[in-house]
CSV table of C-alpha atoms and ligand atoms in Angstrom, one decimal:
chain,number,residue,atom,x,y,z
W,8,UNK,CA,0.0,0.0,0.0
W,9,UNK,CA,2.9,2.6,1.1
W,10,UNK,CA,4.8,1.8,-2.1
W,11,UNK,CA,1.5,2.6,-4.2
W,12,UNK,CA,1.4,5.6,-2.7
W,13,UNK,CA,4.7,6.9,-3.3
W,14,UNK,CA,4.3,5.9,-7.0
W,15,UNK,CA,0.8,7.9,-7.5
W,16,UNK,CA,2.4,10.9,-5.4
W,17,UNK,CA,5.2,11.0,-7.8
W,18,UNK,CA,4.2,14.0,-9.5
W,19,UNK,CA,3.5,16.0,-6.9
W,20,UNK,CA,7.4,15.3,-5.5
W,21,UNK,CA,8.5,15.8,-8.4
W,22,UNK,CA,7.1,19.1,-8.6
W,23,UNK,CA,7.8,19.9,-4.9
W,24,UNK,CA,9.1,17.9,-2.7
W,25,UNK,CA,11.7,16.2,-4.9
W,26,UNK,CA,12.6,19.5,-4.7
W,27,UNK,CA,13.3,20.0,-1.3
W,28,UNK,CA,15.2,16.6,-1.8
W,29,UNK,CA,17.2,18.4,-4.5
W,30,UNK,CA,17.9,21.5,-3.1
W,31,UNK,CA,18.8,19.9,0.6
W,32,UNK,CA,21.1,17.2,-0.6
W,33,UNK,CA,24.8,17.5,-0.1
W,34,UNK,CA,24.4,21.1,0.7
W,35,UNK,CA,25.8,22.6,4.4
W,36,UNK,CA,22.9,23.4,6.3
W,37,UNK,CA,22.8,27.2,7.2
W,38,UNK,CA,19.8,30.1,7.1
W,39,UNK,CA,20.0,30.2,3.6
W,40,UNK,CA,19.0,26.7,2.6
W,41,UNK,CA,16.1,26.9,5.6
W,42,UNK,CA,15.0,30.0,3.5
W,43,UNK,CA,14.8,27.7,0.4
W,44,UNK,CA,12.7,24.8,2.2
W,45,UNK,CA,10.6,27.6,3.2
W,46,UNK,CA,9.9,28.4,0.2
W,47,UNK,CA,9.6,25.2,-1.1
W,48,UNK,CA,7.0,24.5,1.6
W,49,UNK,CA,4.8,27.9,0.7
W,50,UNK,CA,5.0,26.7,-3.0
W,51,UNK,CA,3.3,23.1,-1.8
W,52,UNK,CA,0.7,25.0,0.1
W,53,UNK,CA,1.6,23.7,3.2
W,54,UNK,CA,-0.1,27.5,4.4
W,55,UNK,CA,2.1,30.1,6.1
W,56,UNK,CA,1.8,29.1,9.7
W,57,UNK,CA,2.2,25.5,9.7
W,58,UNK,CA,4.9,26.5,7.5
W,59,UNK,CA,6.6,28.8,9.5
W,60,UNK,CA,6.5,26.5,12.3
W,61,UNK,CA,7.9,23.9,10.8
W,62,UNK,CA,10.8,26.2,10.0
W,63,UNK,CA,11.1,27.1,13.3
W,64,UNK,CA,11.6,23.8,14.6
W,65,UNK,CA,14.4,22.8,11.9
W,66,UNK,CA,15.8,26.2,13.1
W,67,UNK,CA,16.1,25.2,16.4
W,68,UNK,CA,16.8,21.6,15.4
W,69,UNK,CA,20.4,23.2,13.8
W,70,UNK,CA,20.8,25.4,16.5
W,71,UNK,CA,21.2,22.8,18.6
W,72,UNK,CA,23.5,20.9,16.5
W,73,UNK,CA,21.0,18.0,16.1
W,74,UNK,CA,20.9,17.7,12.5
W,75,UNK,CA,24.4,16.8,11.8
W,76,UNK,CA,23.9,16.1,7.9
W,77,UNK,CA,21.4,17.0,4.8
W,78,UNK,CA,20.0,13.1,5.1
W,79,UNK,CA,18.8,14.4,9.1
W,80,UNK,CA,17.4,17.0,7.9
W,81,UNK,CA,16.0,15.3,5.6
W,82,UNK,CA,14.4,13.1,8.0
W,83,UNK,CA,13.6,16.0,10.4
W,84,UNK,CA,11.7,17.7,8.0
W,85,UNK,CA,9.3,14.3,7.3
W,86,UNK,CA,9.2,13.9,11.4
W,87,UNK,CA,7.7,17.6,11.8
W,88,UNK,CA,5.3,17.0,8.7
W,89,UNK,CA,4.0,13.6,9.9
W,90,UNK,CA,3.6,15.2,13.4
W,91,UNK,CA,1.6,18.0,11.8
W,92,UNK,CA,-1.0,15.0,10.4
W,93,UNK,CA,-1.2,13.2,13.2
W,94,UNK,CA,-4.1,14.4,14.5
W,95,UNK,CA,-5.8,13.4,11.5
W,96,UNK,CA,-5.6,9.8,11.3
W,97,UNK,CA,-8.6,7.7,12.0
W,98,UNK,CA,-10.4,5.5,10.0
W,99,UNK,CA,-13.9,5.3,9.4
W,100,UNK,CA,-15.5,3.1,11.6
W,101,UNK,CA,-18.9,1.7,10.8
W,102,UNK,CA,-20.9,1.4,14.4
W,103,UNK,CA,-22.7,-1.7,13.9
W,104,UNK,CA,-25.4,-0.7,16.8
W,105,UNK,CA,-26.6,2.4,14.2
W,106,UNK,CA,-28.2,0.4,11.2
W,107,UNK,CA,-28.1,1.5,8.6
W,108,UNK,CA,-25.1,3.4,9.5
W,109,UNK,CA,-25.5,6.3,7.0
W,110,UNK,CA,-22.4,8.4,5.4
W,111,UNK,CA,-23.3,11.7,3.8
W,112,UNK,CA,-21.0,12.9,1.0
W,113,UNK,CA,-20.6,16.5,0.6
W,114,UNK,CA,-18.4,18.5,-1.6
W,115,UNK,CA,-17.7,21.5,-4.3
W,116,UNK,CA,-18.5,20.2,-8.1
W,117,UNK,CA,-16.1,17.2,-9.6
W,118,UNK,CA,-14.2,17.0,-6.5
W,119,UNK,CA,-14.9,12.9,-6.6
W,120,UNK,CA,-17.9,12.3,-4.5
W,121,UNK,CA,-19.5,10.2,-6.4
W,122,UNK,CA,-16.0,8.0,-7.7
W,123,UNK,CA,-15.1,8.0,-3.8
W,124,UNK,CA,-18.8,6.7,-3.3
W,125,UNK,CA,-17.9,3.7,-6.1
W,126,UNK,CA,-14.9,3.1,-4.4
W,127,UNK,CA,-15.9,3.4,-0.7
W,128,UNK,CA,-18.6,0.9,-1.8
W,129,UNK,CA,-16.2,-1.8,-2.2
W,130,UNK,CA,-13.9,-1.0,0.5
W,131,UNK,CA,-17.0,-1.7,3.0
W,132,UNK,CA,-17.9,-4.9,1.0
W,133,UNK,CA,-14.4,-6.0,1.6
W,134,UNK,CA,-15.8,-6.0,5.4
W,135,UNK,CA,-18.9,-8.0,5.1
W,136,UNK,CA,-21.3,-4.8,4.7
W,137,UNK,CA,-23.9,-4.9,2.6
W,138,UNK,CA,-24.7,-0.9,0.9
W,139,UNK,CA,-27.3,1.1,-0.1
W,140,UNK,CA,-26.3,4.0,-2.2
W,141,UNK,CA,-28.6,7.7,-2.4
W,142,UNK,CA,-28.7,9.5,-5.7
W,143,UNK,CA,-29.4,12.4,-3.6
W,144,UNK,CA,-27.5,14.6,-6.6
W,145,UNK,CA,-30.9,15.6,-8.9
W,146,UNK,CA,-29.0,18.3,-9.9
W,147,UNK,CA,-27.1,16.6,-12.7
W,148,UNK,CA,-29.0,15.5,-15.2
W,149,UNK,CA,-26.5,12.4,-15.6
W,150,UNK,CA,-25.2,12.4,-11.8
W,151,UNK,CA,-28.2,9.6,-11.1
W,152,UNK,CA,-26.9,7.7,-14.0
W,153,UNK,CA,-23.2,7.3,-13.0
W,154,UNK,CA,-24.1,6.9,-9.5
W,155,UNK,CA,-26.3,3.4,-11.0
W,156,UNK,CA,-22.7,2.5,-12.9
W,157,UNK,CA,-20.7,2.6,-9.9
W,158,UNK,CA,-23.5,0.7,-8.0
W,159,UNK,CA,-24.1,-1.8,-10.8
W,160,UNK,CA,-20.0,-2.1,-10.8
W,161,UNK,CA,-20.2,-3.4,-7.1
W,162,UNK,CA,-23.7,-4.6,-7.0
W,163,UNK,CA,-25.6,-2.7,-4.9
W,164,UNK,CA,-29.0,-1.5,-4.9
W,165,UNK,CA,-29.3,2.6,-6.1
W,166,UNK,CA,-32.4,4.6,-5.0
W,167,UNK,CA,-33.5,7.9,-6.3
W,168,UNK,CA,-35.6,10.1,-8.5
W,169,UNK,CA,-35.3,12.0,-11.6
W,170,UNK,CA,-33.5,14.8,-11.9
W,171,UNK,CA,-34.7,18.1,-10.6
W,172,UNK,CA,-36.8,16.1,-7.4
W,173,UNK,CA,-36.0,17.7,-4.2
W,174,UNK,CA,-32.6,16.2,-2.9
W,175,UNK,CA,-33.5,15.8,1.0
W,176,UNK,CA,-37.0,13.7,-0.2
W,177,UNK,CA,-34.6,11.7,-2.4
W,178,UNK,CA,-32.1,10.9,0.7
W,179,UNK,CA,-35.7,10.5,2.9
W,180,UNK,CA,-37.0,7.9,1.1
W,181,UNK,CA,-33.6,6.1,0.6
W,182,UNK,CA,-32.7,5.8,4.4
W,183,UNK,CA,-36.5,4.3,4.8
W,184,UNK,CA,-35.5,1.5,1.9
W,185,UNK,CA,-32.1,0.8,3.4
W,186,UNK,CA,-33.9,0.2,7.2
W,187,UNK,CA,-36.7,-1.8,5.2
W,188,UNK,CA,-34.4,-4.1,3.5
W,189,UNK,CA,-32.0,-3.8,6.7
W,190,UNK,CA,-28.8,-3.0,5.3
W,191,UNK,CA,-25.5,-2.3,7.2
W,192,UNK,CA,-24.7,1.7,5.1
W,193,UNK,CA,-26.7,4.0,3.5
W,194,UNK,CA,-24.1,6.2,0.8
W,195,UNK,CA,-26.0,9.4,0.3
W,196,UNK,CA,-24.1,11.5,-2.9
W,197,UNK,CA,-25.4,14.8,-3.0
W,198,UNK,CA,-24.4,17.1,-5.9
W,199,UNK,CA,-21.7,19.3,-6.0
W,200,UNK,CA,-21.6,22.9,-4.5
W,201,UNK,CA,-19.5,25.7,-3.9
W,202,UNK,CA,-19.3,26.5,-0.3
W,203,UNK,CA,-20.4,30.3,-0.6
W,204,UNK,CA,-23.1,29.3,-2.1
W,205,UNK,CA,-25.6,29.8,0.9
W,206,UNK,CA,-28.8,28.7,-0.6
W,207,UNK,CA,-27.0,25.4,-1.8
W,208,UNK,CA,-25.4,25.2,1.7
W,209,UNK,CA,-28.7,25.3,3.3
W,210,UNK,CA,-30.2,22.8,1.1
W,211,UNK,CA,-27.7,20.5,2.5
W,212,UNK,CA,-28.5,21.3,6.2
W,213,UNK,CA,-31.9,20.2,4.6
W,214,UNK,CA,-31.5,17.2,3.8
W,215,UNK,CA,-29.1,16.4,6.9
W,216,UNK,CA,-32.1,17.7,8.8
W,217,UNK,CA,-34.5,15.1,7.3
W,218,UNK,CA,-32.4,12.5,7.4
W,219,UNK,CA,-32.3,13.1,11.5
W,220,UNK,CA,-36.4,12.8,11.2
W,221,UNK,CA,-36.0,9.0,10.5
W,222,UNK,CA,-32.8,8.7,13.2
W,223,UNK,CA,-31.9,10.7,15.3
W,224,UNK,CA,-28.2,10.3,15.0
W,225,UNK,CA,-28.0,10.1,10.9
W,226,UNK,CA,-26.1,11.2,9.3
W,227,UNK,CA,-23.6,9.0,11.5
W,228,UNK,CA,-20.2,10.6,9.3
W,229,UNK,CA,-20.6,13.5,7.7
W,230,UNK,CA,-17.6,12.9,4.5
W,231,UNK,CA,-16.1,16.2,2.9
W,232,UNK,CA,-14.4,15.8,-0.2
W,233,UNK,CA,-12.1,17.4,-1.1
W,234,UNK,CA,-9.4,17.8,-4.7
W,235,UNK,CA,-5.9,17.6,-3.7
W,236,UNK,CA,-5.1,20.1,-6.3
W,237,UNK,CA,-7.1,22.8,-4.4
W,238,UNK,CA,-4.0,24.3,-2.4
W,239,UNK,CA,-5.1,26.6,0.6
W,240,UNK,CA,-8.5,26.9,-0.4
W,241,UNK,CA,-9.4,23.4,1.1
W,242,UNK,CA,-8.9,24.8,4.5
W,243,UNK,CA,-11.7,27.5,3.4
W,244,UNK,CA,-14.0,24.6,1.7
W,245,UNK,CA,-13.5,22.4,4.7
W,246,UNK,CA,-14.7,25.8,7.8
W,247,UNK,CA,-17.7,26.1,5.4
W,248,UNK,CA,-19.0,22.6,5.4
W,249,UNK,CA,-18.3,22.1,8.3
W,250,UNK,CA,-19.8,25.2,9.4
W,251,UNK,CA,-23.0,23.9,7.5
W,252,UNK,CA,-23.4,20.6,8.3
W,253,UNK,CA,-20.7,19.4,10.5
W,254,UNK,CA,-17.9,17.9,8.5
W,255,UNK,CA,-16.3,14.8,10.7
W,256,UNK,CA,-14.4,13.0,8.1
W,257,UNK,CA,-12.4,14.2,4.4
W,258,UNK,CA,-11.2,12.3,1.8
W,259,UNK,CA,-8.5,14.3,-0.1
W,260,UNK,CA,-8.9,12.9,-4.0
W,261,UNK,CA,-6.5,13.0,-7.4
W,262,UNK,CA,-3.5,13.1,-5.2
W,263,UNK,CA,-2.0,10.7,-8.3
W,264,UNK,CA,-2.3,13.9,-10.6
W,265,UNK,CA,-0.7,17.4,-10.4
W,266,UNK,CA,-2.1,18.2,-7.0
W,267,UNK,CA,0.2,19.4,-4.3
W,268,UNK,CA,-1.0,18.0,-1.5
W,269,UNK,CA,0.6,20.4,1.2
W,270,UNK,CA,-2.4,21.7,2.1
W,271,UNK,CA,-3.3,18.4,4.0
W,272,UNK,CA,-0.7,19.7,6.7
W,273,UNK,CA,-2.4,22.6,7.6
W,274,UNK,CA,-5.8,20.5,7.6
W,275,UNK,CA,-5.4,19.5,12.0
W,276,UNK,CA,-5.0,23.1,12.8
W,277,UNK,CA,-7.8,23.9,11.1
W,278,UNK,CA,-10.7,21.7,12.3
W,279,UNK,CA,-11.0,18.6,14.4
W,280,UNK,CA,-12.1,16.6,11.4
W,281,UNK,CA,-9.8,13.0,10.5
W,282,UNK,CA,-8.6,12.3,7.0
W,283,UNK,CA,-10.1,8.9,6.4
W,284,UNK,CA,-9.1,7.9,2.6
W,285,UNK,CA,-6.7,9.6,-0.2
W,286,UNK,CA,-7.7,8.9,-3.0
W,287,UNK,CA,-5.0,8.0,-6.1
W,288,UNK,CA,-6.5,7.6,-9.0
W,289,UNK,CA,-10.1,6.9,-11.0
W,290,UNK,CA,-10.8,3.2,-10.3
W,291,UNK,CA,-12.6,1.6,-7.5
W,292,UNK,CA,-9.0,0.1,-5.7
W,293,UNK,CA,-7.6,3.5,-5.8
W,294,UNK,CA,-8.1,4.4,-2.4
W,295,UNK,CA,-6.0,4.6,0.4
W,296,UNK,CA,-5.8,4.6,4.2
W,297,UNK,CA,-4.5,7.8,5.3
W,298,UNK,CA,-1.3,7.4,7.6
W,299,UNK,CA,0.5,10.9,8.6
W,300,UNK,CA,3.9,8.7,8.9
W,301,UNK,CA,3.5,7.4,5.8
W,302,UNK,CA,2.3,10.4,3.9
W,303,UNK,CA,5.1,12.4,5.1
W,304,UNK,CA,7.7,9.8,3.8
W,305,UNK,CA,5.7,9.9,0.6
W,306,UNK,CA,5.9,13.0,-0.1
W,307,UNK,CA,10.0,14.1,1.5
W,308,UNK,CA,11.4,10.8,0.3
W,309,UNK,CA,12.5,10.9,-3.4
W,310,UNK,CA,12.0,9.0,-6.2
W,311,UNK,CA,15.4,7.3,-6.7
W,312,UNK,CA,15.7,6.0,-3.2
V,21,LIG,N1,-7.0,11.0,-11.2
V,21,LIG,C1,-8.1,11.0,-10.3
V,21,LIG,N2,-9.3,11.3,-10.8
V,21,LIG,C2,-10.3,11.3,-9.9
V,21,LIG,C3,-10.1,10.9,-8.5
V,21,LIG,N3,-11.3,10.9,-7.9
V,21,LIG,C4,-12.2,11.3,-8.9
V,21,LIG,N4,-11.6,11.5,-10.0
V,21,LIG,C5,-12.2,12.1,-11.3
V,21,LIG,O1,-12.7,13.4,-11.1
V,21,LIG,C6,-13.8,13.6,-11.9
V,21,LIG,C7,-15.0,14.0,-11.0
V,21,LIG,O2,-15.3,13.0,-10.2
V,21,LIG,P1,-16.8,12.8,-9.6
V,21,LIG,O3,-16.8,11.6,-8.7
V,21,LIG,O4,-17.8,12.8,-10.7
V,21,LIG,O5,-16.9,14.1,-8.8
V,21,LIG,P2,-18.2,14.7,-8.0
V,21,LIG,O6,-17.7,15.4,-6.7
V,21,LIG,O7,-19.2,13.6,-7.7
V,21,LIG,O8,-18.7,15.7,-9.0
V,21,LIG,P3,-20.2,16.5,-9.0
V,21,LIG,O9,-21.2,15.5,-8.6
V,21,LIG,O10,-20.3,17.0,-10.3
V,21,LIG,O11,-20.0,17.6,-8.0
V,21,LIG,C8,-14.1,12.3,-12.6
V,21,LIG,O12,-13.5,12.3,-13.9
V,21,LIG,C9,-13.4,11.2,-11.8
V,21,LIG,O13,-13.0,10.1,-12.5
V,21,LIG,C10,-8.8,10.5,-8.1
V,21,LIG,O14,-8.5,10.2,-7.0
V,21,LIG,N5,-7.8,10.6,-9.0
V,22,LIG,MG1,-21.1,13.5,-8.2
């Protein structure tokens, strides 16, 4: 799994942080080359805080002679990064004693609900659940349509109504199915929106709202979405949900493409949400476990080692 991820992350070290790895190298450590990581840092948007902290540390890391070579520094650097994520590991756990046990996707447009839905499917399978997906997304005319592919691909049962029906009805009726046929999850998609969009913000309470009609403690996990490529403005996304409907997990997606991924650092500080999946890529086994240890080494370490 670890050596999957450092392949899909390639492109954003080689970008980046491959960087860092070339610019730290065999060089004498001294203000100068902190500057440079700095900057490297900004340029991943690891956010200026976090950022300046982590400088900071390496700062007093060579002031107190710890770092006796580029390679420690090196490894410094991916210690204070992973100790930046920590607080965001925890995967999602299903509580068997709330059945169904419903998961509420929420997201700006094309940030990969609907693929993480297809892929989360499977991942839940793998542990004896049976699923229920939502085509809470009428938006879209063909949203309802590739919601039925990914749901056909794993073979579970889709419920929804044609485009244009009101969302939080959609979701309503599909959480009274999934406790009728008595299934383990209930997978509500919802379509995408941009998180100043207040009316759209507030039709998501909605339907979070009328979801709590039927049980009181639905939706159990709240999952924001969010594209790695998004820089600093996932921090923003991620207050707003959250704001609006109470974000407790995030799934960061296409960190096999361009994204930079940096901004996943700053993510702890931000909100007390945990990163449950990255996602690496468009089919159904590209997902992965987040571990802060094993991001950070994915994204320091470099491509020939
Ligand atoms: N490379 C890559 N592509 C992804 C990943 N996740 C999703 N995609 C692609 O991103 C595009 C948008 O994905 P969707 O799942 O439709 O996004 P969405 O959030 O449901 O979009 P809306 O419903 O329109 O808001 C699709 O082309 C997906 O195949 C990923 O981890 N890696
Ligand atoms: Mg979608």
């Amino acid at each position: 799994m670890f050596s999957k991820l450092r392949e899909k992350l390639s492109k954003t070290r080689r970008q980046l942080f491959d960087g860092i790895a070339d610019i730290v190298v065999g060089r004498e450590i001294n203000d100068e080359l902190l500057e440079e990581i700095e900057t490297r840092l900004l340029m991943a948007d690891v956010g200026v805080n976090t950022t300046q902290e982590i400088i900071d540390d390496l700062t007093d890391a060579v002031s107190r002679e710890a770092l006796k070579d580029s390679n420690q520094l090196m490894l410094e650097l991916e210690n204070l990064l992973a100790e930046k994520m920590v607080m965001l590991e925890g995967e999602l756990q299903v509580d068997t004693s709330q059945k169904p046990y419903v998961i509420m996707m929420v997201g700006v447009n094309g940030a990969g609900k609907t693929t993480t839905i297809g892929k989360l499917t499977k991942w839940l399978q793998a542990q004896g659940k049976t699923i229920m997906l939502s085509a809470a997304d009428t938006f879209r005319a063909a949203a309802v349509e590739q919601l039925k592919v990914w749901g056909e691909r794993n073979g579970v049962d889709v419920v929804g109504q044609p485009t244009g029906s009101d969302p939080a009805a959609v979701a309503y009726d599909a959480l009274q199915a999934a406790k009728a046929k008595g299934h383990d999850v209930l997978i509500v998609d919802t379509a995408g929106r941009l998180h100043t969009q207040d009316n759209l913000m507030a039709e998501l309470a909605k339907i979070k709202k009328v979801l709590g009609k039927l049980d009181a403690n639905a939706p159990h996990e709240v999952l924001l979405v969010i594209d790695g490529s998004t820089g600093q403005n996932a921090i923003l996304q991620a207050k707003h949900f959250h704001q609006a409907v109470g974000v407790n997990g995030v799934v960061i997606t296409k960190l096999d493409g361009s994204a930079k991924g940096g901004a996943i650092v700053s993510l702890a500080e931000s909100l007390p949400v945990k990163l449950r999946f990255v996602g690496v890529g468009e089919k159904v086994d590209d997902i992965e476990i987040f571990s802060a240890k094993e991001y950070a080494k994915a994204l320091v370490i470099s491509d020939n080692e």
